[in-house]
Short mmCIF file of C-alpha atoms and ligand atoms in Angstrom, two decimals:
data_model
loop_
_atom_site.label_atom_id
_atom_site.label_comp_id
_atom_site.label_asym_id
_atom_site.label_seq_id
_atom_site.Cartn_x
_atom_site.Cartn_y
_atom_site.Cartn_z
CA UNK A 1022 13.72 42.68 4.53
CA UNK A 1023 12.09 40.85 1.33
CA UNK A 1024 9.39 39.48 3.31
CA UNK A 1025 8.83 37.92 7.07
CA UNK A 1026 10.99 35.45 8.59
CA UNK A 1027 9.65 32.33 9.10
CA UNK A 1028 11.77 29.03 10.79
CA UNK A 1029 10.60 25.80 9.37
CA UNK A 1030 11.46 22.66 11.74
CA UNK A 1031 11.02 19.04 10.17
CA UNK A 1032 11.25 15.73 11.53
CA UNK A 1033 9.26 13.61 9.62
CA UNK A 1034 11.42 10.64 9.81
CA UNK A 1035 15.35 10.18 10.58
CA UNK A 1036 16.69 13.69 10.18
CA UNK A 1037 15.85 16.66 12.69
CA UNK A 1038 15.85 19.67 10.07
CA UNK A 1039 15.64 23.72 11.05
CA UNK A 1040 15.63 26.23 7.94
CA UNK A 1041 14.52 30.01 8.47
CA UNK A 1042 13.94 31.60 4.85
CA UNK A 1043 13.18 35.58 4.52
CA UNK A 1044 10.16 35.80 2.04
CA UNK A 1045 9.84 33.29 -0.19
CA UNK A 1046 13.57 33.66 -2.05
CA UNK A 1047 15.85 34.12 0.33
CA UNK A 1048 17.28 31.06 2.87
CA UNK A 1049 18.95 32.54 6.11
CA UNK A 1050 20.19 29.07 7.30
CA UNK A 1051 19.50 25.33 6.75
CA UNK A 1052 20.55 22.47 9.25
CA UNK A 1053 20.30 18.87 9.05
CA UNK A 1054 21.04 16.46 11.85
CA UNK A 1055 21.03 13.28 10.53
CA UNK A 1056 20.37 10.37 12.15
CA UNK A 1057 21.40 7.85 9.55
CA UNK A 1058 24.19 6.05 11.11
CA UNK A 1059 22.02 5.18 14.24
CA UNK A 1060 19.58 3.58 12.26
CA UNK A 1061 22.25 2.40 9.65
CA UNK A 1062 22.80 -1.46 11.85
CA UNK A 1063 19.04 -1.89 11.75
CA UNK A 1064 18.90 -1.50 7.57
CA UNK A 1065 15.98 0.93 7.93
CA UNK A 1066 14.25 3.72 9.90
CA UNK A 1067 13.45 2.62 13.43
CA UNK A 1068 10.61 5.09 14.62
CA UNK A 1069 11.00 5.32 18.54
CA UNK A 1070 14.97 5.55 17.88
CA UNK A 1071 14.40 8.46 15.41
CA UNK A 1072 11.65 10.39 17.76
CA UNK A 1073 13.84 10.17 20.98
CA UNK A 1074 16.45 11.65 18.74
CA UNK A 1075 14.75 14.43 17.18
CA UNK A 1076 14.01 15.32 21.20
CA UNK A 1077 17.41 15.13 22.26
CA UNK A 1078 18.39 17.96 19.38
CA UNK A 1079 15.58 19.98 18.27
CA UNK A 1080 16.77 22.42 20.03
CA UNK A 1081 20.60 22.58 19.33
CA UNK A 1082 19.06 22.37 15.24
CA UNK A 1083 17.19 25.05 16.48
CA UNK A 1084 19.82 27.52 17.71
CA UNK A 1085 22.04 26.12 15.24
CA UNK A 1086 19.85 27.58 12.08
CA UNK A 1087 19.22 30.95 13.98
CA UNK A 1088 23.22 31.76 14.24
CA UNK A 1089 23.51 30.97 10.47
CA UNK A 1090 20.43 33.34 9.94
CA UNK A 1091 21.47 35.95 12.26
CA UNK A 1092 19.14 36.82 14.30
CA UNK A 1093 17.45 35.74 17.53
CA UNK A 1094 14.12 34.00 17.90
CA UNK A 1095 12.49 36.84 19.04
CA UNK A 1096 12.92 38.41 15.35
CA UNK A 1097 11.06 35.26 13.62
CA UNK A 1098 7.62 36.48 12.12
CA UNK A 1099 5.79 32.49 11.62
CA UNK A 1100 7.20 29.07 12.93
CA UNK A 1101 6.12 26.55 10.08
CA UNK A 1102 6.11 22.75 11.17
CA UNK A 1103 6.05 19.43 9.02
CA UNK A 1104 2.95 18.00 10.23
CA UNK A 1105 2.80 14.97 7.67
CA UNK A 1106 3.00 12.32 6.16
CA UNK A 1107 5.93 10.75 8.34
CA UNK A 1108 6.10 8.68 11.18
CA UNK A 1109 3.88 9.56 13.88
CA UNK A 1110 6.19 9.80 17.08
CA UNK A 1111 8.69 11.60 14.87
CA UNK A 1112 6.70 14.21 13.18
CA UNK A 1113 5.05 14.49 16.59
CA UNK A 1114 8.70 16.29 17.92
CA UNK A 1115 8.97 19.59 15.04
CA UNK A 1116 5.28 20.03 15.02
CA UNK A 1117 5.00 20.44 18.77
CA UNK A 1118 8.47 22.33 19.10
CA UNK A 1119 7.27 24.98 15.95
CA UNK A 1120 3.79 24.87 18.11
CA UNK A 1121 5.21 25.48 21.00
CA UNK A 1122 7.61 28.47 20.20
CA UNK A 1123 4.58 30.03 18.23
CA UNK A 1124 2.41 30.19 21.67
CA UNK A 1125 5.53 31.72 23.93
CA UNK A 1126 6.35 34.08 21.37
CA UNK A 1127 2.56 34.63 20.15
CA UNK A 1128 3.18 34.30 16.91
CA UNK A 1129 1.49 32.12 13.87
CA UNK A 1130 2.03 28.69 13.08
CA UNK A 1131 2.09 27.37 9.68
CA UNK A 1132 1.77 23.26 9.55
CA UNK A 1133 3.01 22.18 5.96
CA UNK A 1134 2.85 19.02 4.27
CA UNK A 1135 6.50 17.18 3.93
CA UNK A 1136 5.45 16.33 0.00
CA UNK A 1137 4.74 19.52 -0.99
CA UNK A 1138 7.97 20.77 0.37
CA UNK A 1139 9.76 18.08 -2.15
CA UNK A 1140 7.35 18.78 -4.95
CA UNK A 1141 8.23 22.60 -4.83
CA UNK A 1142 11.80 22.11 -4.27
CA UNK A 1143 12.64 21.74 -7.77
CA UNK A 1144 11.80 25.58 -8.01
CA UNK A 1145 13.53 26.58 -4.52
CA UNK A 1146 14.46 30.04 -3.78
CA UNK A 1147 12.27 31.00 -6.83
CA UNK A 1148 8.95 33.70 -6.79
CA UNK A 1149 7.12 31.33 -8.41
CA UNK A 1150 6.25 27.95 -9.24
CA UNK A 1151 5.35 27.25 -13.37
CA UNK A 1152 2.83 24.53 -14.48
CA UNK A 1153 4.28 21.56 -14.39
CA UNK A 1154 4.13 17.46 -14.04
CA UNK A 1155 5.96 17.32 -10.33
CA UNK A 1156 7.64 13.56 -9.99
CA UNK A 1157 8.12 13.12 -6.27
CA UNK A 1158 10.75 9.79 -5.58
CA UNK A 1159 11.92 9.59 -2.10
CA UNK A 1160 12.01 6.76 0.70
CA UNK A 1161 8.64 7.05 1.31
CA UNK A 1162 6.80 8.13 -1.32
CA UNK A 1163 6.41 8.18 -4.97
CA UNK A 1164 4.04 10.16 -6.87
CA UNK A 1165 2.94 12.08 -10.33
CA UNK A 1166 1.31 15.42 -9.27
CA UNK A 1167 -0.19 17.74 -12.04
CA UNK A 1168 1.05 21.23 -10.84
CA UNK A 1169 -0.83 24.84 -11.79
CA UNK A 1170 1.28 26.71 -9.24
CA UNK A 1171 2.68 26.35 -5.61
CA UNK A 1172 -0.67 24.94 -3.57
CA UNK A 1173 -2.85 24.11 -6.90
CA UNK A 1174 -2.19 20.44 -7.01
CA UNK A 1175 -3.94 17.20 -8.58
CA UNK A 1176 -2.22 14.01 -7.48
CA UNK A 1177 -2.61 11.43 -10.72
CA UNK A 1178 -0.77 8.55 -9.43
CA UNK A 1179 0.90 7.26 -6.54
CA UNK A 1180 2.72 3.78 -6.03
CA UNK A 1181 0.38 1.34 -5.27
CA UNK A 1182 2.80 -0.74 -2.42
CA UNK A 1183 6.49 0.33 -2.32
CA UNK A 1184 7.91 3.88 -3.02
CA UNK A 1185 10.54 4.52 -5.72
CA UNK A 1186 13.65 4.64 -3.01
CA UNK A 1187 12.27 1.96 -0.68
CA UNK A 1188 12.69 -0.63 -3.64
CA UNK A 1189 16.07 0.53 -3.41
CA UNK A 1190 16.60 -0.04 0.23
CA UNK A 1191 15.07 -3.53 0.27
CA UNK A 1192 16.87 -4.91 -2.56
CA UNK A 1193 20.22 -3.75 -1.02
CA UNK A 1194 19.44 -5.47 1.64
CA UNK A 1195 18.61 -8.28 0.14
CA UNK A 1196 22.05 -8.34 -1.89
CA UNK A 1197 23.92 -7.32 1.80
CA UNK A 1198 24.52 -3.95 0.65
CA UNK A 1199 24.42 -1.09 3.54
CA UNK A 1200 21.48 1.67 4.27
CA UNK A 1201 20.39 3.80 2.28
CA UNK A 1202 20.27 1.76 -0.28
CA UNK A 1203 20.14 3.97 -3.49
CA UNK A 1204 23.61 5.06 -3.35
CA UNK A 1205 24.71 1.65 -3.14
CA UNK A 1206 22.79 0.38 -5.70
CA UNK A 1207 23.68 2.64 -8.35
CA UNK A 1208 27.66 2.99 -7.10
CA UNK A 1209 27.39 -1.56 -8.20
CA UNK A 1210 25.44 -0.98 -10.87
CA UNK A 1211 28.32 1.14 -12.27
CA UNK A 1212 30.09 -2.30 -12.90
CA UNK A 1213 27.10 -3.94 -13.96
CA UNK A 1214 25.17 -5.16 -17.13
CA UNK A 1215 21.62 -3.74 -17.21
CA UNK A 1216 20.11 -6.30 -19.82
CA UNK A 1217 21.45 -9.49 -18.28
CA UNK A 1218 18.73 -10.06 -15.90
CA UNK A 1219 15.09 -9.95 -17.27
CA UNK A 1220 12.70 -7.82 -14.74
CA UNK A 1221 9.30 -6.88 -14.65
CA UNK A 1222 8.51 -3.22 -15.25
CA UNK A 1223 5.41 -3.25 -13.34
CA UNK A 1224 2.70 -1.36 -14.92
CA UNK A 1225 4.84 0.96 -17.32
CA UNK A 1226 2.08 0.23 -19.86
CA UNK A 1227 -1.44 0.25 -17.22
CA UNK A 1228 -2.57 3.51 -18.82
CA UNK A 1229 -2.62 5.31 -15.48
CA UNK A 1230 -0.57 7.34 -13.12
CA UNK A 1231 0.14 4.33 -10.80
CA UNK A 1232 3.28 2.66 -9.48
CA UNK A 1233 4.29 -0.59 -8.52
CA UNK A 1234 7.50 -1.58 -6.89
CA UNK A 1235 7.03 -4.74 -4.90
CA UNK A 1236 6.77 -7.38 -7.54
CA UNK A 1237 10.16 -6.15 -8.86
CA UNK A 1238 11.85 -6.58 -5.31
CA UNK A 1239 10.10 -10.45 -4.95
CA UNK A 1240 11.21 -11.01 -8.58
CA UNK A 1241 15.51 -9.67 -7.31
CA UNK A 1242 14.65 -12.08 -4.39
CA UNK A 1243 13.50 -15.26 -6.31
CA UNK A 1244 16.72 -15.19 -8.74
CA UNK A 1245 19.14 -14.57 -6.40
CA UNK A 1246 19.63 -18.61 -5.01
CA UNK A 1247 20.47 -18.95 -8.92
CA UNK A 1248 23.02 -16.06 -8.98
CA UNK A 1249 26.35 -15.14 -6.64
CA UNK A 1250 28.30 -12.79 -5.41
CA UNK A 1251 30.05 -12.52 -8.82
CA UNK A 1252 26.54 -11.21 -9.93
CA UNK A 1253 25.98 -8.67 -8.05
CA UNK A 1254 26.65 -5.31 -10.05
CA UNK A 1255 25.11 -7.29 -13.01
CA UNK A 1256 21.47 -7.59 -10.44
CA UNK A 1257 22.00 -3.90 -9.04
CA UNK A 1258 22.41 -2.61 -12.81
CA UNK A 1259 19.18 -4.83 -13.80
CA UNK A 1260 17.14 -3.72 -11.03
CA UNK A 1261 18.05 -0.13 -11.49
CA UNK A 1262 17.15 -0.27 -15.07
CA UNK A 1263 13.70 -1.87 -14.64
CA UNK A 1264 12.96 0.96 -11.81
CA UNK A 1265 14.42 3.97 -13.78
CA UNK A 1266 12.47 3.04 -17.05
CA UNK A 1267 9.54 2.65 -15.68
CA UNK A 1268 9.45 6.93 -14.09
CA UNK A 1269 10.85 7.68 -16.99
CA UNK A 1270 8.07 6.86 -18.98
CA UNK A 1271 5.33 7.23 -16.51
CA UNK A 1272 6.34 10.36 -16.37
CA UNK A 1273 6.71 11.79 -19.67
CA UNK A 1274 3.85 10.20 -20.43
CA UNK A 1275 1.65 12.13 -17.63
CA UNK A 1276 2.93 15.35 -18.91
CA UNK A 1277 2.07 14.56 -22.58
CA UNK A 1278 -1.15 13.48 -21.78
CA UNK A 1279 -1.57 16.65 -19.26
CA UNK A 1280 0.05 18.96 -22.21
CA UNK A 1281 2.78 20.59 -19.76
CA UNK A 1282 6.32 21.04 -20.98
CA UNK A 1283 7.97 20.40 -18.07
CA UNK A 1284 8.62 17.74 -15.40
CA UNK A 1285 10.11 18.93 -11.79
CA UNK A 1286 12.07 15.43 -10.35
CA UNK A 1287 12.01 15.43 -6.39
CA UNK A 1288 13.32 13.36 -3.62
CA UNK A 1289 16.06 11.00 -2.69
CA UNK A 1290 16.10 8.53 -6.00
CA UNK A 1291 16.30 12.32 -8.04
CA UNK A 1292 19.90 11.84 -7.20
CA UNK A 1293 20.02 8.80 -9.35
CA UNK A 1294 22.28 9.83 -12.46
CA UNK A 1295 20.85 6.75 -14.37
CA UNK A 1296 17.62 7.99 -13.75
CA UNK A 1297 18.63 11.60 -15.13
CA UNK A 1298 20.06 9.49 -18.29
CA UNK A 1299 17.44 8.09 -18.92
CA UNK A 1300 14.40 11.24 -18.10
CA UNK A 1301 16.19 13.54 -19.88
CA UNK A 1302 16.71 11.42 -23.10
CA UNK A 1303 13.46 10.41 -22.91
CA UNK A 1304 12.00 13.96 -22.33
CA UNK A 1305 13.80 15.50 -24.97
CA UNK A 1306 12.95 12.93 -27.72
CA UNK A 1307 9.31 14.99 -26.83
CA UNK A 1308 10.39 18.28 -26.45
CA UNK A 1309 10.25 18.60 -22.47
CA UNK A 1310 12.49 19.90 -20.20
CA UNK A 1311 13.43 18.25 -16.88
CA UNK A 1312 13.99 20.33 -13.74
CA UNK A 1313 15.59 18.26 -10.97
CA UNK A 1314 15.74 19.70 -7.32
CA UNK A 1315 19.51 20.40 -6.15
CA UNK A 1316 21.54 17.59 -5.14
CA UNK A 1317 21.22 19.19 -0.90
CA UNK A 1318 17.62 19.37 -1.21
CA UNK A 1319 16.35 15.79 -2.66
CA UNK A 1320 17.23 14.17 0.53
CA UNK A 1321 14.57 14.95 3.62
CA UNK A 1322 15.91 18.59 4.67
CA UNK A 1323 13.79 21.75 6.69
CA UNK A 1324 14.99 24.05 3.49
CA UNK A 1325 12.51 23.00 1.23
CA UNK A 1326 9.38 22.59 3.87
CA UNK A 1327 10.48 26.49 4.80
CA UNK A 1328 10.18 27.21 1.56
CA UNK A 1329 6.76 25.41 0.51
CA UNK A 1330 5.74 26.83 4.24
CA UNK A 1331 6.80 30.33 2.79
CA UNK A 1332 4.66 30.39 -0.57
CA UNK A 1333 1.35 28.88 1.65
CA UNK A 1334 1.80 32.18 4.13
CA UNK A 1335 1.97 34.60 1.02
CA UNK A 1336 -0.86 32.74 -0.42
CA UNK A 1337 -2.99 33.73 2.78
CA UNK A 1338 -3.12 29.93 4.20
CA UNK A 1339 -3.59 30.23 8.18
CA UNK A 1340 -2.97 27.32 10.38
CA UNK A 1341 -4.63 26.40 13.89
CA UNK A 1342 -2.49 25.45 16.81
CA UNK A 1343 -5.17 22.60 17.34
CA UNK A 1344 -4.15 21.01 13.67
CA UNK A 1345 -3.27 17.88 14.03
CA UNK A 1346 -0.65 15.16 12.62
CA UNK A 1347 -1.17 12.80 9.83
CA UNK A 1348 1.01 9.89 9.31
CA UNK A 1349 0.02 9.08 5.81
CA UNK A 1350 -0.72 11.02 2.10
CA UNK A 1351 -4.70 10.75 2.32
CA UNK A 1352 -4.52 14.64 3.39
CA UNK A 1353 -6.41 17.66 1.73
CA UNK A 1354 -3.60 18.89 -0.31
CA UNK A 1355 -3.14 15.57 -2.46
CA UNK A 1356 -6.72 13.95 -2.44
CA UNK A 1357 -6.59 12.19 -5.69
CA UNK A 1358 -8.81 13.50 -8.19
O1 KG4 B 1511 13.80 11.97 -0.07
P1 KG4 B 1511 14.37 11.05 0.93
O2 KG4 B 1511 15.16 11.62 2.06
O3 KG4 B 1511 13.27 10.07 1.48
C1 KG4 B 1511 12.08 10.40 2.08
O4 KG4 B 1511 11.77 11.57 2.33
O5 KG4 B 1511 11.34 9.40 2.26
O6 KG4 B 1511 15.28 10.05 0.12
C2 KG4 B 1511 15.84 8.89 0.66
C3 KG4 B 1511 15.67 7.78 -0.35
C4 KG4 B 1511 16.22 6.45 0.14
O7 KG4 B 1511 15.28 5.44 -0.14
C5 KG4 B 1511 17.49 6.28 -0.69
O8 KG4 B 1511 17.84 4.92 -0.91
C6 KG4 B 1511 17.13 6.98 -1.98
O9 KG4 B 1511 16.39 8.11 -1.56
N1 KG4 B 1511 18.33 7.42 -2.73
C7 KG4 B 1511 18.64 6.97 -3.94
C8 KG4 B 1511 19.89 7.57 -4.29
N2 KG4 B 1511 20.26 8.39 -3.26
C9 KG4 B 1511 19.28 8.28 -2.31
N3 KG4 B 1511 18.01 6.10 -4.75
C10 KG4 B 1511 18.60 5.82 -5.93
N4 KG4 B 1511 19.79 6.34 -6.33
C11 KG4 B 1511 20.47 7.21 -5.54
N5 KG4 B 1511 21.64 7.71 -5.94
ZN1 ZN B 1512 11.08 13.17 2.31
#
């Protein structure tokens, strides 16, 4: 053995998620149940749907990940839990199941933070994590983090209304594409002309960290009683190119001004391939390197929160069984500085 076992459960929003990972390097098993279809009809995340869900199969993810790993749950050393940000009643489900099978078994529980289980999945399965500029872009979240290792973290700038990938998913449903989004989006946009509609790029040039998202989505809506149906790849393209510039920069940028040679690209929207056009260009035209998390691990998976979970028990954190949830960023680990 390289280290203890520890089983990381996550259901922060619509997928239930079990990984168990042996030290820090090596993953035993990974399963993802997700929900995505159910909530697919409503175009978005309905939070009592997901949390009855995540109780009807935490424990089939559960004994699902432990026949991968091999071994019984009497052999796992820590049971590490997503404890936020996410939706309450959902994150409620893993943290009280990975509580719960720490008191039978009287063993430790680890509560980790879903971000910094995307942030540090850029670097999965490695010892350790370099200095870096992390760019976090999922559903719920975007951020620029200043890294100095795993759990030595400055946040710089977060979006100030929507995240990165929810821009996505309310433009496609504006243009009556399905859920997620993203993956629509850019599969149109393939077709489409990126310069033919003007967009804002909201605060590429405000000298800070900071996002903005929302004003681009109102700006899709107002031109689309001038456009049609012929238009659509042509809007998709636009509004993809108006989104991706604007990380691009914002991020290179951060890392310049932070003097780090690297950025680490996390979340959903890291699967964009226009995005990875137009980062990597950019970085390289400064002499940075991009690292971009895996193509299984940018989407919301226990994997990487076993993994983050792993590198906070070798690092000597200790949770209490008494910690609570918290629904939104404004914890410890990302207090903006
Ligand atoms: O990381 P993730 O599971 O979300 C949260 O943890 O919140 O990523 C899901 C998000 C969705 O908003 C989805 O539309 C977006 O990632 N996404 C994409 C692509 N694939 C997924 N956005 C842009 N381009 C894609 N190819
Ligand atoms: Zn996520």
């Amino acid at each position: 053995m390289s280290g203890p076992l520890l089983l990381a459960l996550e259901t922060s929003c619509d997928e239930t998620a079990a990984a168990v990972i042996e030290g820090v390097s090596r993953l035993r098993g990974s399963v993802v149940a997700s929900q995505a279809d159910l909530h697919a009809k409503y175009g978005g995340v309905v939070p009592e749907v997901a949390s009855r869900n995540h109780l009807a199969h935490v424990r089939g993810v559960v004994d699902e990940v432990l026949a991968q790993s091999g071994g019984g749950l009497g052999e796992i050393d820590v049971f590490a839990g997503t404890t936020g940000p996410g939706l309450a009643s959902a994150l409620l489900v893993g943290a009280s199941a990975a509580k719960g099978f720490a008191l039978a078994l009287d063993k430790p529980f680890l509560a980790v933070n879903h971000i910094e289980g995307h942030l540090l999945s850029p670097f999965f399965g490695e010892e350790t994590v370099p200095e870096c500029i992390g760019l976090v872009v999922s559903g719920g979240h975007t951020l620029l983090v200043d890294i100095e290792g795993a759990g030595r973290y400055r946040l710089l700038g977060r979006t100030l209304d929507d995240a990165a990938g929810e821009a996505f998913d309310k433009v496609a449903k504006l243009l009556g594409l399905g859920y997620p989004g993203g993956p629509e989006i850019e599969a149109e946009a393939r077709a489409g002309a990126a310069g033919r509609f003007e967009l804002p790029r909201s605060m590429k040039c405000s000298g800070d960290d900071d996002f903005s998202f929302s004003g681009l989505k109102t700006a899709v809506r107002y031109l689309l009683p001038k456009t049609s149906a012929a238009d659509r790849a042509d809007l998709c393209a636009s509004f993809q190119e108006a989104v991706v510039e604007v990380l691009a920069s914002k991020a290179v940028r951060a890392a310049a001004r932070r003097g780090r040679k690297l950025i680490a690209v996390s979340g959903g929207v890291g699967l964009n391939r226009r995005l990875r056009e137009v980062l990597e260009a950019e970085a390289a035209g400064r002499g940075l390197e991009v690292r971009w998390a895996e193509p299984w691990l940018c989407t919301d998976n226990a994997a990487m929160v076993a993994y983050a979970a792993a590198q906070r028990w070798r690092a000597g954190v200790r949770s209490s069984l008494a910690e609570d949830i918290f629904p939104t960023l404004g914890a410890d680990l990302f207090a903006k500085s």
